[in-house]
Coordinates of C-alpha atoms and ligand atoms in Angstrom, one line a residue:
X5 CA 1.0 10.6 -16.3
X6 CA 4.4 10.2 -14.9
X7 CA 4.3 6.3 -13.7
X8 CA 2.1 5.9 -17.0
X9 CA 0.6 3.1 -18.6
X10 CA 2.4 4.1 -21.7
X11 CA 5.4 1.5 -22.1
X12 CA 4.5 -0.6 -19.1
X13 CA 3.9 -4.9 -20.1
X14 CA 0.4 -5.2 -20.8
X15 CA 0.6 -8.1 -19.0
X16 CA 2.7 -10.6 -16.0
X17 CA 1.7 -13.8 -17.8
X18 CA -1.4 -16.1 -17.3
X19 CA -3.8 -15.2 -14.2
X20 CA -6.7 -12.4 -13.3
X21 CA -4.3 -9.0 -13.0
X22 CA -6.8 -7.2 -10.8
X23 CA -7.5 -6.1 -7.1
X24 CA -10.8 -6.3 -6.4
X25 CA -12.6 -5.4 -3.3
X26 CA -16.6 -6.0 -2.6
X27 CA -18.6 -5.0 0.0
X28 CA -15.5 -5.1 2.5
X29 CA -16.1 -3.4 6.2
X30 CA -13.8 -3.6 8.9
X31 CA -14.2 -2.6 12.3
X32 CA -13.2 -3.1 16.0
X33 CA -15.1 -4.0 19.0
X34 CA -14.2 -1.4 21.5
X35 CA -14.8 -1.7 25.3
X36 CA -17.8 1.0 26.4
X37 CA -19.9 0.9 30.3
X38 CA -22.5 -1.2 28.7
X39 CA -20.6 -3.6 26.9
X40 CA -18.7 -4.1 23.0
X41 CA -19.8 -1.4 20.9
X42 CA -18.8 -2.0 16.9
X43 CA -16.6 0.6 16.0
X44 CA -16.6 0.5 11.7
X45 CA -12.8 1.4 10.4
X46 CA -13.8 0.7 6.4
X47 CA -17.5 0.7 5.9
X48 CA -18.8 -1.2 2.2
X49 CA -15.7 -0.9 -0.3
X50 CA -16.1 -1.8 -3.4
X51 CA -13.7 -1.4 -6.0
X52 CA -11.7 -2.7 -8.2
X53 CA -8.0 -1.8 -9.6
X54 CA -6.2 -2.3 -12.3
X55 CA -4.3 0.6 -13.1
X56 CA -0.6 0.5 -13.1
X57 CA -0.2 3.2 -10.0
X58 CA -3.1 4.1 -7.7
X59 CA -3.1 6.6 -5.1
X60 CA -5.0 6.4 -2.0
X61 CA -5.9 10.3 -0.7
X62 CA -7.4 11.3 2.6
X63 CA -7.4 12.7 6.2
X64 CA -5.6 11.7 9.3
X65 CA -7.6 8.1 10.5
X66 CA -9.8 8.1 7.2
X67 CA -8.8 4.5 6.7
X68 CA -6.3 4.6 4.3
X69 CA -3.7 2.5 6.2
X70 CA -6.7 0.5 6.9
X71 CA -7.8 0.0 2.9
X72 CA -3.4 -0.4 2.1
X73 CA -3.3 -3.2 4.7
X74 CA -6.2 -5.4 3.6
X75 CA -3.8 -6.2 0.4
X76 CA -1.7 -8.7 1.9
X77 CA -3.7 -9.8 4.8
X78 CA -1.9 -7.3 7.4
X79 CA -6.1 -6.8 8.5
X80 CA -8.7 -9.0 7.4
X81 CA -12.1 -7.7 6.4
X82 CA -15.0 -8.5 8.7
X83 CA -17.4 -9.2 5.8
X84 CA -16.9 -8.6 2.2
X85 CA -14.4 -10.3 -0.1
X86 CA -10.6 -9.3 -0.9
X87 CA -9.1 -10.9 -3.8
X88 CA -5.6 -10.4 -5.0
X89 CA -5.2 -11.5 -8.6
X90 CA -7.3 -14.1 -8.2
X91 CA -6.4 -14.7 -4.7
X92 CA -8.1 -14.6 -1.1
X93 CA -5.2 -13.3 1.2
X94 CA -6.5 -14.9 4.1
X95 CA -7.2 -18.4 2.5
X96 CA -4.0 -18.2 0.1
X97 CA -1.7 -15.6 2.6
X98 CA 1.9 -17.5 1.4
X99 CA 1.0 -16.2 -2.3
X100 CA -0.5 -12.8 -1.8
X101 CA 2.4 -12.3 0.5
X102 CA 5.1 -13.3 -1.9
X103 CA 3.3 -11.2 -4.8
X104 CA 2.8 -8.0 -2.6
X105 CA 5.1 -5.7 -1.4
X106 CA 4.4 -3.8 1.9
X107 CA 6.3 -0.6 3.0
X108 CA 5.1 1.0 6.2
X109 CA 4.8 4.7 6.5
X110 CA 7.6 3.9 10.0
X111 CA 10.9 2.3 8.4
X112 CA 11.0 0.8 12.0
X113 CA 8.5 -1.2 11.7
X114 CA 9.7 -3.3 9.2
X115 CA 13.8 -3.1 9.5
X116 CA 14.9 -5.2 11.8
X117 CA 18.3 -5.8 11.1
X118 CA 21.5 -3.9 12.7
X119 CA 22.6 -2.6 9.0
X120 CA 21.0 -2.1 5.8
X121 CA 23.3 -4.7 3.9
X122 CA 22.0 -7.4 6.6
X123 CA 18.4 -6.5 5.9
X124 CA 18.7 -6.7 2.6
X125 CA 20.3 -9.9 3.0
X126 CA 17.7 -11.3 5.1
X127 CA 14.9 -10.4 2.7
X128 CA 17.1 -12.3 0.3
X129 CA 17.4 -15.6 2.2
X130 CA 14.6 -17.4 0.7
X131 CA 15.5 -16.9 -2.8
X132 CA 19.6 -16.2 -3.5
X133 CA 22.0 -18.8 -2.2
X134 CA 24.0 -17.6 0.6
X135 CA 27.6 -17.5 -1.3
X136 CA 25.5 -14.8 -3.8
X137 CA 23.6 -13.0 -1.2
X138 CA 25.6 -10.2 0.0
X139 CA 26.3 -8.9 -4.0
X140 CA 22.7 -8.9 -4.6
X141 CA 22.0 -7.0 -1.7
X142 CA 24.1 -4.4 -2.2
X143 CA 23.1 -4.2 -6.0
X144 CA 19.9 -3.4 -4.6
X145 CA 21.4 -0.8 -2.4
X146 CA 22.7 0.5 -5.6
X147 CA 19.7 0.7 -7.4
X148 CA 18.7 3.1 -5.0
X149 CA 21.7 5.1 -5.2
X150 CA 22.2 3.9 -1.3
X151 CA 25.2 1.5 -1.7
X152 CA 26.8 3.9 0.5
X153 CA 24.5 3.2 4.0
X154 CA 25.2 -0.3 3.4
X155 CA 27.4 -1.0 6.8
X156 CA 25.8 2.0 9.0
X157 CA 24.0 1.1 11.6
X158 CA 19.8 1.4 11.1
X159 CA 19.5 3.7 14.4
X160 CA 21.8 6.0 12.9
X161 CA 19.9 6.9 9.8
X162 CA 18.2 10.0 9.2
X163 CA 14.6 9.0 8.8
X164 CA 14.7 9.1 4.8
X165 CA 17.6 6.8 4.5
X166 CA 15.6 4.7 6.5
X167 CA 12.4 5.0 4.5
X168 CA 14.5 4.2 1.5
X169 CA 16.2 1.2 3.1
X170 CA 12.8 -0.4 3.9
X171 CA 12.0 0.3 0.2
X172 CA 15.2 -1.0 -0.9
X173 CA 14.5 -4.2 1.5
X174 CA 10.7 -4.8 0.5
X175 CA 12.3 -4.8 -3.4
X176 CA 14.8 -6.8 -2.9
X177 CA 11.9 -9.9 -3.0
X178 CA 10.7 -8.5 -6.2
X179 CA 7.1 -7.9 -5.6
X180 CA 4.2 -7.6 -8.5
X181 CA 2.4 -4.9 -6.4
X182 CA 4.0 -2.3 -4.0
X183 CA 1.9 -0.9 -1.6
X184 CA 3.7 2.1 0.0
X185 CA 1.8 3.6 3.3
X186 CA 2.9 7.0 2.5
X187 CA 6.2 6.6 1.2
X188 CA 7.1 10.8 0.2
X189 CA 6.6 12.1 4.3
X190 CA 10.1 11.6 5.2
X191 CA 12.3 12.2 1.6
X192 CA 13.3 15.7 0.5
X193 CA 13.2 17.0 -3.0
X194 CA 15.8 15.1 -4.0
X195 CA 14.9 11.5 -2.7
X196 CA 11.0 12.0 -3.6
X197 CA 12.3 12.6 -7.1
X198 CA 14.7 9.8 -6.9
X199 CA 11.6 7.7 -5.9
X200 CA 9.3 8.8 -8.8
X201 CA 12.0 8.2 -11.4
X202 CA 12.1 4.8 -9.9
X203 CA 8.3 4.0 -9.4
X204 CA 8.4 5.1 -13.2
X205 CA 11.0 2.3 -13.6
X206 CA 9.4 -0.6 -12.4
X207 CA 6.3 0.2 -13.4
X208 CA 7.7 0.3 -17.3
X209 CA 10.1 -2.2 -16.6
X210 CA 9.1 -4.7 -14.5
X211 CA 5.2 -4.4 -15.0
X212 CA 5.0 -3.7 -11.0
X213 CA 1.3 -2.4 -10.1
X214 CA 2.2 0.4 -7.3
X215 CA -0.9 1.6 -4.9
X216 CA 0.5 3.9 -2.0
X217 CA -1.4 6.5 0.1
X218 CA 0.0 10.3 0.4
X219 CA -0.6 13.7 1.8
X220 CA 1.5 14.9 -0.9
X221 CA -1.0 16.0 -3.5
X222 CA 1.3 16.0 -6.2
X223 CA 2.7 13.3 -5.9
X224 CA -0.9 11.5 -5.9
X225 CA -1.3 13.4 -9.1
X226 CA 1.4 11.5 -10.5
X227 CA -1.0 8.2 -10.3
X228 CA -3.0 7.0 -13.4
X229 CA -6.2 7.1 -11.0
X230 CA -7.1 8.1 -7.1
X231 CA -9.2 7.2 -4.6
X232 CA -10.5 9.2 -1.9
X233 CA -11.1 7.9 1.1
X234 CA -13.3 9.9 4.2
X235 CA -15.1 8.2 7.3
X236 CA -13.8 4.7 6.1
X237 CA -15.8 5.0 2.9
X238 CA -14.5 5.6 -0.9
X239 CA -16.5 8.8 -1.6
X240 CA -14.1 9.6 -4.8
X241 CA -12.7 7.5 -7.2
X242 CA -11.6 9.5 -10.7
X243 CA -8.2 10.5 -12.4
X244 CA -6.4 12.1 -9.7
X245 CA -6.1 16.0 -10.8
X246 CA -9.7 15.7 -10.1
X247 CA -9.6 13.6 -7.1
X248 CA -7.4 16.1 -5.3
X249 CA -9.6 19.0 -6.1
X250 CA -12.6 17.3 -4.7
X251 CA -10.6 16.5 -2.1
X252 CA -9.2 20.1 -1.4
X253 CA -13.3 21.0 -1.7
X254 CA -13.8 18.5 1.0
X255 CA -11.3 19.9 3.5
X256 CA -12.2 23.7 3.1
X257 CA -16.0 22.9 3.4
X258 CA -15.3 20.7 6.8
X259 CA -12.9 23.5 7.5
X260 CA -15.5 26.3 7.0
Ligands
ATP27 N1 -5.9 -1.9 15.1 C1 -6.8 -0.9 15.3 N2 -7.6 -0.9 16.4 C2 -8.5 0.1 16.6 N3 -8.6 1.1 15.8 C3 -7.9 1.2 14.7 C4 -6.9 0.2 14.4 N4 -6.3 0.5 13.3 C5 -6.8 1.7 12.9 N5 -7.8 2.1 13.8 C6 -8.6 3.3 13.7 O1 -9.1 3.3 12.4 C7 -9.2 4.6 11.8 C8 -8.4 4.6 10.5 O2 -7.0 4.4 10.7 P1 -6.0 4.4 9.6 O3 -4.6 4.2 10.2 O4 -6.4 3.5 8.5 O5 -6.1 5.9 9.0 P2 -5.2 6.7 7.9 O6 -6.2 7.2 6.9 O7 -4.1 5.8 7.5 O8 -4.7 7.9 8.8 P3 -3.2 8.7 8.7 O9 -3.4 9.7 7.5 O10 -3.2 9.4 10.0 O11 -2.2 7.7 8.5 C9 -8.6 5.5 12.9 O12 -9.6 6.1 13.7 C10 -7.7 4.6 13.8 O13 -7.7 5.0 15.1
MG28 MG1 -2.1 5.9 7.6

């Protein structure tokens, strides 16, 4: 396992460590001729994680996004019960959201700032005083071997200097579990390296829990355990060379 358990803190401290979900469906009401018709988007998930890295596997509009945004209350499940180390994210939102980590699979969605150093910074507001704020920022710019973006302008990225400045921003608050919506798609060989070496890092390091979803089937494989996800249910759950096969299986035989 390349994250790996091995050498990674048993342990943040006092609390449950664990995500667990049961019986969670969510859905949308959609407008039809003869009135709302429930559309289901996650149908009866039940699961619970504890693994140090977790990847989430499955076609376009399966519900992965879906599943990744039910960890820090980005949707809320329709039934069914979320709970976040212990912790409902809709009832107890300011927590989950200070433990959890979110990156989008769009680094626009989430930068907002003109440059990556003032991002950085404003992710930083709430917990290094002002005077202090601009070195930590650009030590996390640094971390990421990105010190060099740190006065460009966002809009003139290429879209995996963005990806990595919305990482870069999103760790700057120090989360206890990263969720990364596809976090590879826009990195070459060298940044997608760059990231595994890291996710390696903080899992050993900082004890960080990281769950993402992925195309990238080697990448997933890197995970201690994945998840597949078709129709908006969990139909796989296994260590992830196996996971991916069955997954692969899944594909040709829809594609045959
Ligand atoms: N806010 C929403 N309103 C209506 N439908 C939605 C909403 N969010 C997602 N969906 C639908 O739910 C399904 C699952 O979407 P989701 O984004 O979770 O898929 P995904 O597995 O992440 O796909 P991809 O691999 O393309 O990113 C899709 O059919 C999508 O159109
Ligand atoms: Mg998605």
């Amino acid at each position: 396992m390349i994250f790996g358990r091995k050498g990674g803190p048993a342990s943040a401290g006092e609390g449950t460590r664990e995500i667990s979900f049961s019986e969670v469906s969510v859905g949308v009401l959609d407008d039809t001729p003869t009135g709302d018709a429930y559309r289901p988007i996650l149908t009866d998930v039940n699961v619970t994680v504890d693994e140090p890295t977790v990847a989430i596997i499955g076609a376009n509009g399966s519900g992965k996004s879906t599943l990744l945004q039910l960890f820090n209350g980005l949707v809320t499940a329709n039934s069914g019960q979320v709970f976040i180390d212990g912790l409902d994210p809709v009832v107890e939102a300011k927590q989950v959201r200070s433990r959890v980590g979110f990156v989008f699979t769009d680094p626009a969605a989430q930068l907002v700032m003109p440059t990556p150093l003032e991002d950085i910074e404003l992710s930083l507001r709430k917990r290094v005083p002002k005077a202090e704020r601009r070195g930590a920022a650009l030590a996390v710019l640094e971390e990421l071997g990105i010190a060099e973006l740190a006065d460009r302008s966002v809009y003139e990225l290429s879209g995996g200097q963005r990806q990595l400045v919305a990482l870069a921003a999103v760790l700057a608050v120090d989360p206890q579990i990263l969720v990364l919506d596809e976090p590879t798609t826009l990195l070459d060989l060298r940044n997608k390296e760059k990231l595994r070496k890291l996710l390696t890092d903080l899992v050993a390091r900082r004890g960080v829990r990281v769950i993402f979803s992925t195309h990238d089937l080697e990448f997933a494989e890197l995970a201690d355990r994945a998840l597949v996800v078709d129709s908006g249910r969990i139909v796989h759950d296994s260590a992830p060379a196996e996971a991916t096969q069955m997954y692969r299986e899944l594909i040709m035989s829809d594609c045959s």
